[in-house]
Coordinates of C-alpha atoms in Angstrom, one line a residue:
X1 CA -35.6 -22.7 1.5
X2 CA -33.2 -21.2 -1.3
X3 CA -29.5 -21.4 -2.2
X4 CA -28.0 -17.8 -2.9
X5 CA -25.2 -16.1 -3.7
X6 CA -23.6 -13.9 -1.2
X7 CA -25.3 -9.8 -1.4
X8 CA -22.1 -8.8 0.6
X9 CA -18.9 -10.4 2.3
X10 CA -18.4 -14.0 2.4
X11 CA -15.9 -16.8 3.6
X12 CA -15.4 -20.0 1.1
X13 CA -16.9 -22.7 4.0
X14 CA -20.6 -21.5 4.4
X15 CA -23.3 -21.6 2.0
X16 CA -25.8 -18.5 1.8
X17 CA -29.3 -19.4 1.8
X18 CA -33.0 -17.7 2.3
X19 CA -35.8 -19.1 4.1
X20 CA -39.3 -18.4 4.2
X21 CA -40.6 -17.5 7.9
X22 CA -44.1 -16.5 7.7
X23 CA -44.7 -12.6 6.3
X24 CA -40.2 -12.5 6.1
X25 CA -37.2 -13.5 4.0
X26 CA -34.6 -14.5 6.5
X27 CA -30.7 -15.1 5.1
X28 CA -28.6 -17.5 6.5
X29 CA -25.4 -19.4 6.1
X30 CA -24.3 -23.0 7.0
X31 CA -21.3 -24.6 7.0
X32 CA -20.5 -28.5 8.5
X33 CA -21.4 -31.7 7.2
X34 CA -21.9 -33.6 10.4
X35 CA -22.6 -33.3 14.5
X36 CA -25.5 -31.9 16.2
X37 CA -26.9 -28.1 15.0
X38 CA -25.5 -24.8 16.1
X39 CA -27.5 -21.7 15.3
X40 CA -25.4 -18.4 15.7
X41 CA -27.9 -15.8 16.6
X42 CA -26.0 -12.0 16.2
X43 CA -26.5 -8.4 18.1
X44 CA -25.7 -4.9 17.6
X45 CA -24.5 -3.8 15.6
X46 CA -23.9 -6.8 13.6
X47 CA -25.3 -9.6 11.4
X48 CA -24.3 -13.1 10.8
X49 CA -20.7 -11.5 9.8
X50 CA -20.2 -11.0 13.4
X51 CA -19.3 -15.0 13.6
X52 CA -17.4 -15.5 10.2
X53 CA -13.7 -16.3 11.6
X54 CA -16.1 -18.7 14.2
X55 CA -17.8 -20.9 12.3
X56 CA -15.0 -22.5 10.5
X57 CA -13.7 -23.3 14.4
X58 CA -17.2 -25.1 14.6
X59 CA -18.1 -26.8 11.6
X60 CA -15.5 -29.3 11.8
X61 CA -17.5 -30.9 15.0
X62 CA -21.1 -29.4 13.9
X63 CA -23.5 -28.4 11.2
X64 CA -23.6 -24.7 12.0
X65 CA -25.9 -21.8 10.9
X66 CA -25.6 -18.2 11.5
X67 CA -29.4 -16.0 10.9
X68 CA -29.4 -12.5 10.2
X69 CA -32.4 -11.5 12.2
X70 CA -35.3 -9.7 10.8
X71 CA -34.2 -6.4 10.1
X72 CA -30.6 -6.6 9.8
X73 CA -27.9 -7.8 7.0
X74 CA -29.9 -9.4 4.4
X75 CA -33.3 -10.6 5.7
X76 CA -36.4 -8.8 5.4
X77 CA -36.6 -5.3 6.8
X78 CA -38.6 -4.9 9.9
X79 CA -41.8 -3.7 10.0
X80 CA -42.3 -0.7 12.7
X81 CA -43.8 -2.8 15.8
X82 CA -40.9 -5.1 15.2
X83 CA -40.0 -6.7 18.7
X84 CA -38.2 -9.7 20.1
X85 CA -41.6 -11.6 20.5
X86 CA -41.4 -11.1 16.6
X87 CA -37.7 -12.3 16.4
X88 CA -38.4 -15.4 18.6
X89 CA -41.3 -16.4 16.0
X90 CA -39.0 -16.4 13.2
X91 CA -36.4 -18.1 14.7
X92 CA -38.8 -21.0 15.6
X93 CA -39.7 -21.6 12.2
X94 CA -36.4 -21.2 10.7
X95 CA -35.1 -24.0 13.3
X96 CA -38.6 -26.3 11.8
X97 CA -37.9 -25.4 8.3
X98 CA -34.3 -26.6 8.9
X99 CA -35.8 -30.2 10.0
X100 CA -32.0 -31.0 12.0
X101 CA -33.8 -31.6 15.1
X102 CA -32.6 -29.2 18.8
X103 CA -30.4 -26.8 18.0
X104 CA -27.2 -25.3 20.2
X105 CA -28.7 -21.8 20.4
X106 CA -25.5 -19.3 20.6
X107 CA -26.2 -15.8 20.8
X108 CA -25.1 -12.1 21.6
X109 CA -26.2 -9.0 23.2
X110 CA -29.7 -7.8 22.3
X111 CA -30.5 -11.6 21.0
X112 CA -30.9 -11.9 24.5
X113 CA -35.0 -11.2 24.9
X114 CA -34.9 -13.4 21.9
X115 CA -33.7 -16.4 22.6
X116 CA -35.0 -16.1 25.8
X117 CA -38.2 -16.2 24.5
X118 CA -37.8 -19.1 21.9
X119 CA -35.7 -21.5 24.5
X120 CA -38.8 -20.3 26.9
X121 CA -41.9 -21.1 24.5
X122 CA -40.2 -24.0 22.8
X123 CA -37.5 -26.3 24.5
X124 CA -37.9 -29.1 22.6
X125 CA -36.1 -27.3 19.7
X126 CA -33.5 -26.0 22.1
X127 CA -30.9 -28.6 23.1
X128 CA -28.6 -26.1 24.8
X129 CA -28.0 -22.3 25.5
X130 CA -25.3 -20.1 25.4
X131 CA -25.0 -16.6 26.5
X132 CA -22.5 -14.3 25.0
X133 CA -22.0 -10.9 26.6
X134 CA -25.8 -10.9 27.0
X135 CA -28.3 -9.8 29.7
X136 CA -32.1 -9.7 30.0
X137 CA -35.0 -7.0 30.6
X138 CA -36.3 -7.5 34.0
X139 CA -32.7 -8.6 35.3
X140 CA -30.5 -5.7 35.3
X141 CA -30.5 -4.9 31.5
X142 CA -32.3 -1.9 31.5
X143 CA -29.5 -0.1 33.8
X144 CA -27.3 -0.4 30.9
X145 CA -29.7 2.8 29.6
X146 CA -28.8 5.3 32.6
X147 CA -27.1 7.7 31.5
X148 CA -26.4 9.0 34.9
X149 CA -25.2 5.5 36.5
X150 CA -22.6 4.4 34.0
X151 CA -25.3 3.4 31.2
X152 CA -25.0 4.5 27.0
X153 CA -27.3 7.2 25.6
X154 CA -27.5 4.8 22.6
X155 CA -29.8 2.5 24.1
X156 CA -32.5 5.3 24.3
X157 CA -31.9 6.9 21.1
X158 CA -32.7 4.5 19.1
X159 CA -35.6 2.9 21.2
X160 CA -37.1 6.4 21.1
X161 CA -39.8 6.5 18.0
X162 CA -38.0 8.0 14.9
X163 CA -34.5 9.3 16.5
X164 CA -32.4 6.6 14.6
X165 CA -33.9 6.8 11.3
X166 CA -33.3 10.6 11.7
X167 CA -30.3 11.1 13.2
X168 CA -27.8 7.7 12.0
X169 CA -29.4 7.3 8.3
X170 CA -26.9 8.0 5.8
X171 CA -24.4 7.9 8.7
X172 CA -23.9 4.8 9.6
X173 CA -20.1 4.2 8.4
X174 CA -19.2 6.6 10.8
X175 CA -21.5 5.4 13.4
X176 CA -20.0 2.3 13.7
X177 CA -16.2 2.7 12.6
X178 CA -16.0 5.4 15.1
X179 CA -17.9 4.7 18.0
X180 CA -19.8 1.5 18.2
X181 CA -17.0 -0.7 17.6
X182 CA -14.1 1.2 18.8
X183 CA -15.6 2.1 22.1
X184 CA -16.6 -1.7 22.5
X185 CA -13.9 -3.5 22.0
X186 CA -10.7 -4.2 23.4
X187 CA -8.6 -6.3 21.2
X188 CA -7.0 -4.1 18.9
X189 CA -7.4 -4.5 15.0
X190 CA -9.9 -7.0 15.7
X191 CA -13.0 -5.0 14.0
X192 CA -11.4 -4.1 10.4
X193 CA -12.6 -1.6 8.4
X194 CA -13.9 -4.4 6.1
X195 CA -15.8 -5.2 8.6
X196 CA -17.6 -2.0 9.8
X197 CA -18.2 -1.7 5.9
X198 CA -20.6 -5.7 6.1
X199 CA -22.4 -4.5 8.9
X200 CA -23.1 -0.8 7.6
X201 CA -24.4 -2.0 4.5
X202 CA -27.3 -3.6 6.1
X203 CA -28.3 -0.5 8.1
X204 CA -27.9 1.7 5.3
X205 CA -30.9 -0.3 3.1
X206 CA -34.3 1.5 3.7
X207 CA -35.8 1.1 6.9
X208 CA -32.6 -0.8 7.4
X209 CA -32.9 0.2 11.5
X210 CA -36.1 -0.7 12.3
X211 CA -34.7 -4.3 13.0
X212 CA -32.4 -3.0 15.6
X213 CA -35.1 0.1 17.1
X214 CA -37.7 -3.2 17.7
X215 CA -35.2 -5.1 19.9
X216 CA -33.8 -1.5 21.8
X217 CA -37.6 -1.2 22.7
X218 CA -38.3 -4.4 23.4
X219 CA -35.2 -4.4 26.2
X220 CA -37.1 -1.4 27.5
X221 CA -40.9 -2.6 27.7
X222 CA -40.3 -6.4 28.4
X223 CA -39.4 -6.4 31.5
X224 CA -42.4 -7.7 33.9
X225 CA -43.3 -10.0 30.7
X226 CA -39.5 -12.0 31.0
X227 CA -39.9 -11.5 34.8
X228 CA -43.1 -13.6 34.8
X229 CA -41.7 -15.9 32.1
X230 CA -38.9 -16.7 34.3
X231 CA -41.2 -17.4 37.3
X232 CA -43.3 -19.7 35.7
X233 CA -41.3 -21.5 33.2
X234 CA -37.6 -21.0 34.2
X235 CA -35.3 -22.4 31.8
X236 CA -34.3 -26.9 31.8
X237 CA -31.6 -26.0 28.9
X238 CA -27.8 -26.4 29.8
X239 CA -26.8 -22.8 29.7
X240 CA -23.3 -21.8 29.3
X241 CA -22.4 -18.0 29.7
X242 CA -19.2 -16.0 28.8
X243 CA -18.8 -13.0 29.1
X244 CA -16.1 -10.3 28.3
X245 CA -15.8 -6.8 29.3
X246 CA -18.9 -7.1 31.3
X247 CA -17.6 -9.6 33.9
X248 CA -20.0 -11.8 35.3
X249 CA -23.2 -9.6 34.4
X250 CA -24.5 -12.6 31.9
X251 CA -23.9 -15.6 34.2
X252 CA -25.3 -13.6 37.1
X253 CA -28.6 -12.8 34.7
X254 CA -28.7 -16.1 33.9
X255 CA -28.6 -18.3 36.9
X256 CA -31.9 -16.4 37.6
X257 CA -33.8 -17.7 34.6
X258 CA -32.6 -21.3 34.3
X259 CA -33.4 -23.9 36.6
X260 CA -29.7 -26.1 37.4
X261 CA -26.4 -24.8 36.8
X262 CA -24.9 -22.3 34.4
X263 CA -21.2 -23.2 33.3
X264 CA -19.7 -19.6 33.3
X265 CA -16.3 -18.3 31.2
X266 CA -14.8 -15.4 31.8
X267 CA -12.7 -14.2 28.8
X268 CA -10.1 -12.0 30.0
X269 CA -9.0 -9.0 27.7
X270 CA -12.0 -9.3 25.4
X271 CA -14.8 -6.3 24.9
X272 CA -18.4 -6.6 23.7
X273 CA -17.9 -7.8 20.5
X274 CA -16.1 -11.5 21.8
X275 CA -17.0 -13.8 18.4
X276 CA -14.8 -10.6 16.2
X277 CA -12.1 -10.4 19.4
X278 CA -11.7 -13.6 20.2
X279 CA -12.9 -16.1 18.3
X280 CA -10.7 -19.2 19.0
X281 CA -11.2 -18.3 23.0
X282 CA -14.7 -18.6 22.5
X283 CA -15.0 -21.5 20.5
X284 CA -11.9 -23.4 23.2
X285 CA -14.9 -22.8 25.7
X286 CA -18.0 -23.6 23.4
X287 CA -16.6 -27.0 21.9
X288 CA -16.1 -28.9 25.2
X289 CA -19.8 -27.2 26.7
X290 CA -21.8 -28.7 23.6
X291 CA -19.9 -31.9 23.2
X292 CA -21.3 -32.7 27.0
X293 CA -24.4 -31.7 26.5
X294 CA -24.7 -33.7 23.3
X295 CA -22.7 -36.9 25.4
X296 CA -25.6 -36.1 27.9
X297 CA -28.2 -36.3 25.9
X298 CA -26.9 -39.5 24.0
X299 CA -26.4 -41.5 27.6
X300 CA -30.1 -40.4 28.2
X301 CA -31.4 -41.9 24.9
X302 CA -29.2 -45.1 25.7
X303 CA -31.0 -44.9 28.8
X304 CA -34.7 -45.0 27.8
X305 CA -34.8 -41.1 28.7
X306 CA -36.0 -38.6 26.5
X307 CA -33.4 -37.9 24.3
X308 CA -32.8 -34.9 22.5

């Protein structure tokens, strides 16, 4: 792993680093000395930027690190078959190169398949989950694409083989000032134009979609493989969900893939996009979650359990 400076927008308490994951460069950022590991994990139409007013809420109670998966910001570009399965990999051996033990996995949105699949395949790097405006193929998230039920044509388009590249290359400033984010979210002036200007710059790089077209097609073809997942391996992780404009969609996903409870908060007011909306809300509900998972797991190591 590498120290480097910042390509794009920055904030003074994080550090920008690369690591090596197999056949991809993937940039991070950390900030926090001390207390158990958080790893921000973004969605669409973001990168780690999407948490930069949460992390210093965090880092004062946690080492923190926010990824910019493959594909988006600046990690590697994606190669064409990119998929979640992919995405999970990397993550894995980002949390082993970063040798700080179980990580708090906090993520967003399309993550979702993602971090499902890591917290699935490898719990004893995952010491917690939380869910943030997120659902899962094979448990409702594919409605989101009908059209004629309520569902975005976006989800499609750019799943479909070539339509994103064609038709939002060279257009992404607009496509995200003037539709993704405005249409989104609900608290006003909280996506600036700074902002949309971070999160464009990674799309606009060559091939700079393919990260996000390999997720869109993943939520669209995973479906009976998360299904069966869930089935044989549900989930041990304490799981937290919150959700925003969409209600109780993620805790309702949720309970069906984890085995035990799912603390649920409902942040009222907020959009889609609830670590730019609402940041301190947000971290008010993830500070108290992690800091009893992490008392949990310290009573089990007093205990003679397995500890985490």
């Amino acid at each position: 792993m590498s120290t480097q400076n910042a390509r794009g927008a920055s904030i003074p308490e994080v550090t920008h680093h690369l690591a090596e994951v197999g056949d991809a460069s993937l940039h991070y950022v950390s900030a926090g000395t001390h207390g158990s590991p958080v790893l921000l994990v973004h969605g669409f139409p973001e990168s780690w930027w999407a948490f930069h007013e949460l992390i210093p809420l965090l880092a004062g109670r946690h080492r923190v690190f926010a990824v910019d998966l493959r594909g988006f910001g600046d990690s590697s570009v994606a190669a064409e078959d990119h998929s979640s399965a992919v995405a999970a990999d990397d993550l894995y051996r980002l949390v082993r190169r970063l040798d700080v033990g179980p990580v708090h996995l906090v993520g967003q949105d399309v993550a979702g398949g993602t971090l499902y699949r890591l917290a699935s395949s490898h719990p004893e790097v995952v010491a917690s989950l939380t869910a943030v405006e997120m659902g899962l193929a094979g448990f409702g998230l594919e409605g989101f694409a009908d059209v004629t039920h309520g569902g975005s044509w976006h989800l499609g388009a750019i799943a479909a083989p070539g339509i994103a590249e064609m038709l939002f290359a060279g257009r992404e400033r607009d496509l995200l000032g003037r539709w993704a984010f405005p249409s989104m979210t609900a608290v006003v002036g909280s996506v600036t134009d700074a902002d949309v200007e971070e999160f464009a710059r990674g799309y606009a790089r060559a091939g700079g979609w393919r990260g996000a077209i390999g997720l869109y097609r993943s939520i669209l073809s995973e479906g009976a493989e998360l299904r069966a997942l869930a089935a044989g391996r549900p989930l041990t992780v304490p799981a937290l969900a919150v959700g925003g404009s969409g209600g109780s969609f993620t805790a309702t996903t949720f309970e069906q893939v984890v085995e035990g409870p799912v603390t649920s908060v409902l942040l009222e007011g907020v959009g889609h996009h609830v670590a730019l909306e609402s940041p301190r809300e947000l971290a008010a509900a993830l500070l108290p979650f992690l800091a009893d998972v992490d008392r949990s797991a310290g009573e089990g190591d007093e205990a003679g359990g397995v500890g985490r």
